[in-house]
A tleap script that builds the chain and sets N, CA, C and O, in Angstrom:
source leaprc.protein.ff14SB
mol = sequence {
  NVAL GLN LEU GLN ALA SER GLY GLY GLY LEU
  VAL GLN ALA GLY GLY SER LEU ARG LEU SER
  CYS ALA ALA SER GLY ARG THR PHE SER ARG
  PRO ALA MET GLY TRP PHE ARG GLN ALA PRO
  GLY LYS GLU ARG GLU PHE VAL ALA VAL ILE
  SER TRP SER GLY GLY ARG THR GLU TYR ALA
  ASP SER VAL LYS GLY ARG PHE THR ILE SER
  ARG ASP ASN ALA LYS ASN THR VAL TYR LEU
  GLN MET ASN SER LEU LYS PRO GLU ASP THR
  ALA VAL TYR TYR CYS ALA ALA ALA ARG SER
  THR TYR THR ASP TYR ALA ASP TYR ASP TYR
  TRP GLY GLN GLY THR LEU VAL THR VAL SER
  CSER
}
set mol.1.N position { -112.950 162.205 73.996 }
set mol.1.CA position { -112.385 162.503 75.167 }
set mol.1.C position { -112.057 163.853 75.315 }
set mol.1.O position { -111.836 164.512 74.299 }
set mol.2.N position { -111.979 164.456 76.607 }
set mol.2.CA position { -111.464 165.727 76.921 }
set mol.2.C position { -110.475 165.702 77.920 }
set mol.2.O position { -110.655 164.959 78.885 }
set mol.3.N position { -109.315 166.488 77.837 }
set mol.3.CA position { -108.462 166.527 78.827 }
set mol.3.C position { -108.434 168.003 79.197 }
set mol.3.O position { -108.336 168.858 78.317 }
set mol.4.N position { -108.527 168.337 80.593 }
set mol.4.CA position { -108.622 169.490 81.033 }
set mol.4.C position { -107.424 169.812 81.977 }
set mol.4.O position { -107.437 169.300 83.096 }
set mol.5.N position { -106.431 170.589 81.629 }
set mol.5.CA position { -105.232 170.730 82.480 }
set mol.5.C position { -105.501 171.976 83.355 }
set mol.5.O position { -106.338 172.775 82.937 }
set mol.6.N position { -104.947 172.194 84.398 }
set mol.6.CA position { -105.178 173.233 85.389 }
set mol.6.C position { -104.040 173.320 86.237 }
set mol.6.O position { -103.286 172.348 86.183 }
set mol.7.N position { -103.715 174.292 87.047 }
set mol.7.CA position { -102.870 174.488 88.052 }
set mol.7.C position { -101.646 175.413 87.614 }
set mol.7.O position { -100.740 175.627 88.418 }
set mol.8.N position { -101.630 175.881 86.519 }
set mol.8.CA position { -100.557 176.826 86.016 }
set mol.8.C position { -100.598 178.040 86.852 }
set mol.8.O position { -101.518 178.250 87.642 }
set mol.9.N position { -99.551 178.881 86.670 }
set mol.9.CA position { -99.531 180.170 87.313 }
set mol.9.C position { -98.096 180.845 87.337 }
set mol.9.O position { -97.113 180.446 86.713 }
set mol.10.N position { -98.158 181.802 88.070 }
set mol.10.CA position { -96.813 182.577 88.218 }
set mol.10.C position { -96.148 182.149 89.549 }
set mol.10.O position { -96.766 182.106 90.613 }
set mol.11.N position { -94.863 181.841 89.410 }
set mol.11.CA position { -94.116 181.457 90.691 }
set mol.11.C position { -92.657 181.911 90.618 }
set mol.11.O position { -92.067 182.087 89.552 }
set mol.12.N position { -92.169 182.071 91.716 }
set mol.12.CA position { -90.686 182.675 91.800 }
set mol.12.C position { -89.835 181.307 91.590 }
set mol.12.O position { -90.247 180.180 91.865 }
set mol.13.N position { -88.740 181.587 91.120 }
set mol.13.CA position { -87.636 180.525 90.968 }
set mol.13.C position { -87.581 179.931 92.222 }
set mol.13.O position { -87.716 180.625 93.230 }
set mol.14.N position { -87.388 178.663 92.287 }
set mol.14.CA position { -87.254 177.854 93.516 }
set mol.14.C position { -88.527 177.381 94.085 }
set mol.14.O position { -88.527 176.621 95.054 }
set mol.15.N position { -89.736 177.841 93.466 }
set mol.15.CA position { -91.024 177.547 94.160 }
set mol.15.C position { -91.521 176.301 93.445 }
set mol.15.O position { -90.820 175.649 92.672 }
set mol.16.N position { -92.757 176.021 93.752 }
set mol.16.CA position { -93.438 174.724 93.358 }
set mol.16.C position { -94.886 174.991 92.929 }
set mol.16.O position { -95.577 175.902 93.385 }
set mol.17.N position { -95.249 174.154 92.062 }
set mol.17.CA position { -96.713 174.082 91.589 }
set mol.17.C position { -96.923 172.719 91.185 }
set mol.17.O position { -96.065 171.926 90.797 }
set mol.18.N position { -98.326 172.508 91.337 }
set mol.18.CA position { -98.790 171.099 90.998 }
set mol.18.C position { -99.824 171.229 89.891 }
set mol.18.O position { -100.884 171.814 90.116 }
set mol.19.N position { -99.547 170.701 88.698 }
set mol.19.CA position { -100.590 170.609 87.558 }
set mol.19.C position { -101.482 169.321 87.742 }
set mol.19.O position { -101.056 168.250 88.175 }
set mol.20.N position { -102.814 169.582 87.343 }
set mol.20.CA position { -103.675 168.468 87.280 }
set mol.20.C position { -104.203 168.423 85.794 }
set mol.20.O position { -104.379 169.400 85.066 }
set mol.21.N position { -104.409 167.174 85.506 }
set mol.21.CA position { -105.230 167.039 84.128 }
set mol.21.C position { -106.267 166.017 84.271 }
set mol.21.O position { -105.976 164.834 84.445 }
set mol.22.N position { -107.558 166.476 84.196 }
set mol.22.CA position { -108.731 165.649 84.370 }
set mol.22.C position { -109.351 165.141 83.038 }
set mol.22.O position { -109.726 165.897 82.141 }
set mol.23.N position { -109.418 163.840 83.001 }
set mol.23.CA position { -109.930 163.339 81.772 }
set mol.23.C position { -111.371 162.965 81.875 }
set mol.23.O position { -111.854 162.491 82.903 }
set mol.24.N position { -112.067 163.199 80.742 }
set mol.24.CA position { -113.520 162.837 80.799 }
set mol.24.C position { -113.849 162.158 79.377 }
set mol.24.O position { -113.152 162.321 78.376 }
set mol.25.N position { -115.006 161.379 79.436 }
set mol.25.CA position { -115.238 160.475 78.123 }
set mol.25.C position { -114.245 159.249 78.061 }
set mol.25.O position { -113.574 158.840 79.008 }
set mol.26.N position { -114.267 158.753 76.828 }
set mol.26.CA position { -113.591 157.402 76.734 }
set mol.26.C position { -112.434 157.579 75.792 }
set mol.26.O position { -112.576 158.344 74.838 }
set mol.27.N position { -111.292 156.935 75.975 }
set mol.27.CA position { -110.211 156.839 75.189 }
set mol.27.C position { -110.168 155.368 75.001 }
set mol.27.O position { -111.103 154.628 75.310 }
set mol.28.N position { -108.892 154.920 74.412 }
set mol.28.CA position { -108.522 153.616 74.219 }
set mol.28.C position { -108.365 152.920 75.644 }
set mol.28.O position { -108.449 153.643 76.637 }
set mol.29.N position { -108.166 151.704 75.778 }
set mol.29.CA position { -108.017 151.211 77.119 }
set mol.29.C position { -106.738 151.391 77.512 }
set mol.29.O position { -105.753 151.333 76.776 }
set mol.30.N position { -106.757 151.676 79.019 }
set mol.30.CA position { -105.614 151.792 79.707 }
set mol.30.C position { -104.482 152.846 79.223 }
set mol.30.O position { -103.304 152.505 79.119 }
set mol.31.N position { -104.903 154.056 78.959 }
set mol.31.CA position { -103.979 155.007 78.365 }
set mol.31.C position { -102.870 155.310 79.446 }
set mol.31.O position { -103.050 155.383 80.661 }
set mol.32.N position { -101.660 155.476 78.742 }
set mol.32.CA position { -100.517 156.217 79.480 }
set mol.32.C position { -100.850 157.627 79.312 }
set mol.32.O position { -101.393 157.995 78.270 }
set mol.33.N position { -100.562 158.480 80.284 }
set mol.33.CA position { -100.610 159.860 80.160 }
set mol.33.C position { -99.276 160.595 80.249 }
set mol.33.O position { -98.407 160.240 81.045 }
set mol.34.N position { -99.133 161.608 79.433 }
set mol.34.CA position { -97.831 162.337 79.412 }
set mol.34.C position { -98.014 163.908 79.570 }
set mol.34.O position { -99.057 164.496 79.283 }
set mol.35.N position { -97.026 164.426 79.996 }
set mol.35.CA position { -96.987 165.995 80.122 }
set mol.35.C position { -95.942 166.360 79.099 }
set mol.35.O position { -94.882 165.748 78.970 }
set mol.36.N position { -96.334 167.458 78.342 }
set mol.36.CA position { -95.408 168.084 77.422 }
set mol.36.C position { -95.418 169.585 77.712 }
set mol.36.O position { -96.318 170.048 78.412 }
set mol.37.N position { -94.381 170.430 77.166 }
set mol.37.CA position { -94.324 171.737 77.362 }
set mol.37.C position { -93.838 172.418 76.170 }
set mol.37.O position { -92.991 171.904 75.441 }
set mol.38.N position { -94.384 173.632 75.941 }
set mol.38.CA position { -93.867 174.498 74.862 }
set mol.38.C position { -93.603 175.858 75.151 }
set mol.38.O position { -94.506 176.628 75.479 }
set mol.39.N position { -92.373 176.211 75.045 }
set mol.39.CA position { -91.962 177.727 75.434 }
set mol.39.C position { -91.988 178.475 74.117 }
set mol.39.O position { -91.784 177.922 73.036 }
set mol.40.N position { -92.262 179.831 74.276 }
set mol.40.CA position { -92.353 180.747 73.135 }
set mol.40.C position { -91.271 180.479 72.060 }
set mol.40.O position { -90.094 180.442 72.419 }
set mol.41.N position { -91.578 180.305 70.860 }
set mol.41.CA position { -90.620 180.225 69.921 }
set mol.41.C position { -89.899 178.938 69.779 }
set mol.41.O position { -89.056 178.774 68.897 }
set mol.42.N position { -90.246 177.951 70.703 }
set mol.42.CA position { -89.611 176.635 70.800 }
set mol.42.C position { -90.523 175.516 70.413 }
set mol.42.O position { -91.732 175.747 70.405 }
set mol.43.N position { -90.089 174.344 70.095 }
set mol.43.CA position { -90.849 173.136 69.794 }
set mol.43.C position { -91.403 172.513 70.988 }
set mol.43.O position { -90.835 172.668 72.069 }
set mol.44.N position { -92.494 171.803 70.878 }
set mol.44.CA position { -93.141 171.145 72.054 }
set mol.44.C position { -92.052 169.997 72.516 }
set mol.44.O position { -91.457 169.288 71.704 }
set mol.45.N position { -91.909 169.935 73.719 }
set mol.45.CA position { -91.057 168.989 74.202 }
set mol.45.C position { -91.644 168.063 75.346 }
set mol.45.O position { -92.544 168.475 76.077 }
set mol.46.N position { -91.115 166.831 75.469 }
set mol.46.CA position { -91.497 165.778 76.435 }
set mol.46.C position { -91.097 166.320 77.744 }
set mol.46.O position { -90.024 166.902 77.908 }
set mol.47.N position { -92.017 166.116 78.729 }
set mol.47.CA position { -91.592 166.429 80.110 }
set mol.47.C position { -91.721 165.024 80.993 }
set mol.47.O position { -90.751 164.693 81.676 }
set mol.48.N position { -92.797 164.281 80.981 }
set mol.48.CA position { -92.858 163.082 81.681 }
set mol.48.C position { -94.111 162.397 81.245 }
set mol.48.O position { -95.049 162.973 80.692 }
set mol.49.N position { -94.056 161.070 81.546 }
set mol.49.CA position { -95.021 160.037 81.083 }
set mol.49.C position { -95.129 159.100 82.292 }
set mol.49.O position { -94.194 158.843 83.051 }
set mol.50.N position { -96.378 158.619 82.383 }
set mol.50.CA position { -96.711 157.478 83.409 }
set mol.50.C position { -97.606 156.528 82.859 }
set mol.50.O position { -98.620 156.908 82.274 }
set mol.51.N position { -97.307 155.228 83.002 }
set mol.51.CA position { -98.158 154.015 82.468 }
set mol.51.C position { -99.576 154.134 83.200 }
set mol.51.O position { -99.771 154.939 84.110 }
set mol.52.N position { -100.457 153.334 82.757 }
set mol.52.CA position { -101.783 153.179 83.315 }
set mol.52.C position { -101.582 152.856 84.703 }
set mol.52.O position { -102.091 153.576 85.561 }
set mol.53.N position { -100.833 151.760 85.042 }
set mol.53.CA position { -100.717 151.235 86.367 }
set mol.53.C position { -99.974 152.212 87.291 }
set mol.53.O position { -100.095 152.127 88.513 }
set mol.54.N position { -99.245 153.092 86.732 }
set mol.54.CA position { -98.363 153.953 87.498 }
set mol.54.C position { -97.018 153.374 87.697 }
set mol.54.O position { -96.109 154.041 88.191 }
set mol.55.N position { -96.869 152.134 87.321 }
set mol.55.CA position { -95.609 151.543 87.763 }
set mol.55.C position { -94.431 151.701 86.780 }
set mol.55.O position { -93.335 151.169 86.959 }
set mol.56.N position { -94.745 152.464 85.746 }
set mol.56.CA position { -93.690 152.959 84.884 }
set mol.56.C position { -93.681 154.555 84.632 }
set mol.56.O position { -94.669 155.160 84.215 }
set mol.57.N position { -92.636 155.066 84.890 }
set mol.57.CA position { -92.538 156.527 84.570 }
set mol.57.C position { -91.132 156.855 83.833 }
set mol.57.O position { -90.120 156.167 83.973 }
set mol.58.N position { -91.223 157.944 83.076 }
set mol.58.CA position { -89.988 158.428 82.389 }
set mol.58.C position { -90.186 159.915 82.554 }
set mol.58.O position { -91.262 160.509 82.609 }
set mol.59.N position { -88.891 160.449 82.629 }
set mol.59.CA position { -88.856 162.029 82.645 }
set mol.59.C position { -87.683 162.501 81.668 }
set mol.59.O position { -86.690 161.827 81.395 }
set mol.60.N position { -87.970 163.756 81.199 }
set mol.60.CA position { -86.896 164.417 80.454 }
set mol.60.C position { -85.682 164.715 81.517 }
set mol.60.O position { -85.890 164.998 82.697 }
set mol.61.N position { -84.450 164.613 80.954 }
set mol.61.CA position { -83.333 164.906 81.784 }
set mol.61.C position { -83.423 166.271 82.470 }
set mol.61.O position { -82.967 166.437 83.602 }
set mol.62.N position { -83.969 167.167 81.829 }
set mol.62.CA position { -84.073 168.570 82.307 }
set mol.62.C position { -84.990 168.699 83.637 }
set mol.62.O position { -84.937 169.671 84.391 }
set mol.63.N position { -85.736 167.715 83.795 }
set mol.63.CA position { -86.757 167.875 84.982 }
set mol.63.C position { -86.519 166.798 86.053 }
set mol.63.O position { -87.086 166.886 87.142 }
set mol.64.N position { -85.712 165.811 85.770 }
set mol.64.CA position { -85.461 164.620 86.617 }
set mol.64.C position { -84.944 165.082 88.104 }
set mol.64.O position { -83.975 165.826 88.261 }
set mol.65.N position { -85.584 164.635 88.979 }
set mol.65.CA position { -85.291 165.103 90.422 }
set mol.65.C position { -85.992 166.315 90.909 }
set mol.65.O position { -85.897 166.717 92.069 }
set mol.66.N position { -86.702 166.887 89.980 }
set mol.66.CA position { -87.538 168.073 90.411 }
set mol.66.C position { -88.955 167.827 90.172 }
set mol.66.O position { -89.713 168.258 91.041 }
set mol.67.N position { -89.513 167.178 89.096 }
set mol.67.CA position { -90.675 166.962 88.761 }
set mol.67.C position { -91.021 165.489 89.113 }
set mol.67.O position { -90.176 164.594 89.074 }
set mol.68.N position { -92.306 165.298 89.455 }
set mol.68.CA position { -92.925 163.882 89.737 }
set mol.68.C position { -94.315 163.796 89.172 }
set mol.68.O position { -95.242 164.524 89.527 }
set mol.69.N position { -94.385 162.867 88.282 }
set mol.69.CA position { -95.674 162.486 87.655 }
set mol.69.C position { -96.430 161.447 88.444 }
set mol.69.O position { -95.839 160.485 88.934 }
set mol.70.N position { -97.713 161.623 88.572 }
set mol.70.CA position { -98.423 160.585 89.390 }
set mol.70.C position { -99.958 160.532 88.709 }
set mol.70.O position { -100.304 161.387 87.894 }
set mol.71.N position { -100.761 159.539 89.090 }
set mol.71.CA position { -102.014 159.484 88.573 }
set mol.71.C position { -102.925 158.759 89.623 }
set mol.71.O position { -102.573 157.888 90.418 }
set mol.72.N position { -104.255 159.340 89.445 }
set mol.72.CA position { -105.357 158.543 90.339 }
set mol.72.C position { -106.358 158.264 89.303 }
set mol.72.O position { -107.025 159.155 88.777 }
set mol.73.N position { -106.469 156.873 88.980 }
set mol.73.CA position { -107.351 156.421 87.916 }
set mol.73.C position { -108.800 156.379 88.453 }
set mol.73.O position { -109.739 156.358 87.658 }
set mol.74.N position { -108.996 156.366 89.783 }
set mol.74.CA position { -110.412 156.539 90.343 }
set mol.74.C position { -110.858 157.855 89.982 }
set mol.74.O position { -112.052 158.020 89.732 }
set mol.75.N position { -109.998 158.871 89.921 }
set mol.75.CA position { -110.582 160.330 89.662 }
set mol.75.C position { -110.253 160.601 88.157 }
set mol.75.O position { -110.525 161.715 87.708 }
set mol.76.N position { -109.692 159.664 87.354 }
set mol.76.CA position { -109.287 160.090 86.053 }
set mol.76.C position { -108.564 161.269 85.921 }
set mol.76.O position { -108.855 162.136 85.098 }
set mol.77.N position { -107.514 161.347 86.797 }
set mol.77.CA position { -106.765 162.511 86.875 }
set mol.77.C position { -105.250 162.133 86.944 }
set mol.77.O position { -104.859 161.216 87.667 }
set mol.78.N position { -104.409 162.881 86.159 }
set mol.78.CA position { -102.934 162.755 86.291 }
set mol.78.C position { -102.387 164.086 86.854 }
set mol.78.O position { -102.954 165.162 86.666 }
set mol.79.N position { -101.291 163.942 87.530 }
set mol.79.CA position { -100.645 165.153 88.261 }
set mol.79.C position { -99.151 165.426 87.601 }
set mol.79.O position { -98.578 164.605 86.885 }
set mol.80.N position { -98.686 166.563 87.921 }
set mol.80.CA position { -97.416 166.794 87.763 }
set mol.80.C position { -96.877 167.772 88.819 }
set mol.80.O position { -97.076 168.984 88.727 }
set mol.81.N position { -96.159 167.186 89.869 }
set mol.81.CA position { -95.744 168.020 90.874 }
set mol.81.C position { -94.254 168.645 90.467 }
set mol.81.O position { -93.297 167.924 90.184 }
set mol.82.N position { -94.216 169.882 90.481 }
set mol.82.CA position { -93.149 170.676 90.011 }
set mol.82.C position { -92.429 171.249 91.010 }
set mol.82.O position { -93.001 172.206 91.531 }
set mol.83.N position { -91.135 170.918 91.539 }
set mol.83.CA position { -90.408 171.534 92.682 }
set mol.83.C position { -89.214 172.207 92.023 }
set mol.83.O position { -88.867 172.015 90.858 }
set mol.84.N position { -88.592 173.058 92.943 }
set mol.84.CA position { -87.343 173.744 92.488 }
set mol.84.C position { -87.414 174.372 91.102 }
set mol.84.O position { -86.426 174.265 90.376 }
set mol.85.N position { -88.519 175.033 90.662 }
set mol.85.CA position { -88.727 175.555 89.462 }
set mol.85.C position { -87.718 176.556 89.172 }
set mol.85.O position { -87.222 177.247 90.062 }
set mol.86.N position { -87.357 176.665 87.774 }
set mol.86.CA position { -86.428 177.548 87.153 }
set mol.86.C position { -87.038 178.340 86.145 }
set mol.86.O position { -88.048 177.929 85.576 }
set mol.87.N position { -86.466 179.562 85.834 }
set mol.87.CA position { -87.169 180.326 84.779 }
set mol.87.C position { -87.083 179.716 83.417 }
set mol.87.O position { -87.757 180.188 82.501 }
set mol.88.N position { -86.280 178.677 83.231 }
set mol.88.CA position { -86.292 177.872 81.807 }
set mol.88.C position { -87.526 176.940 81.760 }
set mol.88.O position { -87.847 176.367 80.719 }
set mol.89.N position { -88.170 176.813 82.853 }
set mol.89.CA position { -89.406 175.870 82.938 }
set mol.89.C position { -90.486 176.651 82.526 }
set mol.89.O position { -91.526 176.039 82.285 }
set mol.90.N position { -90.477 177.889 82.388 }
set mol.90.CA position { -91.535 178.701 81.784 }
set mol.90.C position { -92.038 178.220 80.485 }
set mol.90.O position { -91.264 178.169 79.529 }
set mol.91.N position { -93.341 177.843 80.364 }
set mol.91.CA position { -93.960 177.252 79.092 }
set mol.91.C position { -95.410 176.960 79.265 }
set mol.91.O position { -95.942 177.018 80.374 }
set mol.92.N position { -96.005 176.667 78.254 }
set mol.92.CA position { -97.389 176.127 78.266 }
set mol.92.C position { -97.282 174.553 78.357 }
set mol.92.O position { -96.602 173.867 77.594 }
set mol.93.N position { -98.002 174.109 79.334 }
set mol.93.CA position { -97.778 172.697 79.844 }
set mol.93.C position { -99.140 172.086 79.245 }
set mol.93.O position { -100.220 172.670 79.331 }
set mol.94.N position { -98.961 170.873 78.644 }
set mol.94.CA position { -100.025 170.226 78.011 }
set mol.94.C position { -99.998 168.731 78.483 }
set mol.94.O position { -98.918 168.144 78.552 }
set mol.95.N position { -101.132 168.133 78.796 }
set mol.95.CA position { -101.248 166.845 79.125 }
set mol.95.C position { -101.816 166.030 77.858 }
set mol.95.O position { -102.525 166.592 77.024 }
set mol.96.N position { -101.514 164.874 77.779 }
set mol.96.CA position { -101.923 164.070 76.561 }
set mol.96.C position { -101.937 162.507 76.842 }
set mol.96.O position { -101.158 161.971 77.631 }
set mol.97.N position { -102.875 161.855 76.135 }
set mol.97.CA position { -103.135 160.472 76.246 }
set mol.97.C position { -102.462 159.703 75.058 }
set mol.97.O position { -102.478 160.162 73.916 }
set mol.98.N position { -101.891 158.550 75.371 }
set mol.98.CA position { -101.267 157.586 74.408 }
set mol.98.C position { -101.504 156.241 74.772 }
set mol.98.O position { -101.958 155.972 75.884 }
set mol.99.N position { -101.204 155.265 73.831 }
set mol.99.CA position { -101.414 153.879 74.133 }
set mol.99.C position { -100.324 153.337 74.824 }
set mol.99.O position { -100.451 152.201 75.282 }
set mol.100.N position { -99.140 154.023 75.003 }
set mol.100.CA position { -97.955 153.401 75.817 }
set mol.100.C position { -97.173 154.675 76.243 }
set mol.100.O position { -97.530 155.800 75.895 }
set mol.101.N position { -96.026 154.416 77.061 }
set mol.101.CA position { -95.237 155.454 77.550 }
set mol.101.C position { -94.383 155.890 76.512 }
set mol.101.O position { -93.180 155.634 76.558 }
set mol.102.N position { -94.897 156.535 75.564 }
set mol.102.CA position { -94.023 157.265 74.393 }
set mol.102.C position { -93.561 158.704 75.008 }
set mol.102.O position { -94.105 159.398 75.867 }
set mol.103.N position { -92.421 158.893 74.296 }
set mol.103.CA position { -91.828 160.206 74.690 }
set mol.103.C position { -91.999 161.255 73.557 }
set mol.103.O position { -91.837 162.458 73.761 }
set mol.104.N position { -92.333 160.734 72.362 }
set mol.104.CA position { -92.693 161.642 71.179 }
set mol.104.C position { -93.872 162.106 71.065 }
set mol.104.O position { -94.811 161.312 71.007 }
set mol.105.N position { -94.084 163.435 71.010 }
set mol.105.CA position { -95.585 164.025 70.966 }
set mol.105.C position { -96.278 163.543 69.747 }
set mol.105.O position { -97.499 163.695 69.702 }
set mol.106.N position { -95.691 163.006 68.797 }
set mol.106.CA position { -96.326 162.649 67.589 }
set mol.106.C position { -97.176 161.251 67.818 }
set mol.106.O position { -98.044 160.860 67.038 }
set mol.107.N position { -96.788 160.590 68.981 }
set mol.107.CA position { -97.451 159.270 69.330 }
set mol.107.C position { -98.608 159.410 70.225 }
set mol.107.O position { -99.162 158.413 70.689 }
set mol.108.N position { -99.038 160.737 70.516 }
set mol.108.CA position { -100.201 160.847 71.369 }
set mol.108.C position { -101.390 161.213 70.641 }
set mol.108.O position { -101.339 161.969 69.671 }
set mol.109.N position { -102.399 160.732 71.050 }
set mol.109.CA position { -103.639 160.899 70.336 }
set mol.109.C position { -104.614 161.919 70.765 }
set mol.109.O position { -105.284 162.542 69.941 }
set mol.110.N position { -104.709 162.102 72.031 }
set mol.110.CA position { -105.473 163.253 72.605 }
set mol.110.C position { -104.701 164.188 73.597 }
set mol.110.O position { -103.858 163.802 74.407 }
set mol.111.N position { -105.096 165.401 73.418 }
set mol.111.CA position { -104.414 166.502 74.014 }
set mol.111.C position { -105.367 167.431 74.655 }
set mol.111.O position { -106.525 167.588 74.266 }
set mol.112.N position { -104.788 168.080 75.720 }
set mol.112.CA position { -105.559 169.075 76.623 }
set mol.112.C position { -105.215 170.371 76.050 }
set mol.112.O position { -104.441 170.501 75.102 }
set mol.113.N position { -105.845 171.384 76.686 }
set mol.113.CA position { -105.750 172.708 76.067 }
set mol.113.C position { -104.497 173.421 76.498 }
set mol.113.O position { -104.118 174.419 75.885 }
set mol.114.N position { -103.830 172.932 77.555 }
set mol.114.CA position { -102.601 173.553 78.072 }
set mol.114.C position { -102.743 174.395 79.228 }
set mol.114.O position { -103.861 174.905 79.308 }
set mol.115.N position { -101.927 174.696 80.163 }
set mol.115.CA position { -101.893 175.554 81.185 }
set mol.115.C position { -100.559 176.315 81.237 }
set mol.115.O position { -99.525 175.712 80.950 }
set mol.116.N position { -100.533 177.602 81.588 }
set mol.116.CA position { -99.343 178.331 81.453 }
set mol.116.C position { -98.706 178.431 82.781 }
set mol.116.O position { -99.308 178.839 83.774 }
set mol.117.N position { -97.417 178.031 82.774 }
set mol.117.CA position { -96.541 178.048 83.905 }
set mol.117.C position { -95.409 179.174 83.699 }
set mol.117.O position { -94.581 179.013 82.802 }
set mol.118.N position { -95.370 180.236 84.468 }
set mol.118.CA position { -94.290 181.368 84.359 }
set mol.118.C position { -93.591 181.390 85.626 }
set mol.118.O position { -94.165 181.496 86.709 }
set mol.119.N position { -92.266 181.280 85.460 }
set mol.119.CA position { -91.212 181.218 86.599 }
set mol.119.C position { -90.500 182.426 86.542 }
set mol.119.O position { -89.838 182.697 85.540 }
set mol.120.N position { -90.566 183.238 87.580 }
set mol.120.CA position { -89.804 184.557 87.448 }
set mol.120.C position { -88.510 184.252 88.330 }
set mol.120.O position { -88.463 183.469 89.279 }
set mol.121.N position { -87.490 185.016 87.833 }
set mol.121.CA position { -86.164 184.892 88.320 }
set mol.121.C position { -86.009 185.919 89.474 }
set mol.121.O position { -84.939 186.016 90.075 }
savepdb mol mol.pdb
quit
């Protein structure tokens, strides 16, 4: 399976971006999809996850109320709408697939290549 993340870029603080992650190939059945991020010099951290049906979502406290994860299974695509962006949101954002709505990156089996988000102050 391949996960292709896109939509990153440079945005001013307070702005918005929408990331997309397109999946191709076959994974295990009904994968949950997550977003993680890694800032320079920091560990990869959980951002958000969504179940196969979309009925369950979880967010890191740092993004609650600002980011929204969604998915379109017909298009094999998951999205991350990011609003009210802050400089501390600057990172490479990765999408990943897992068997359930895990928040630990070690539980994810497939990873995309990452897309860079830079938020200027």
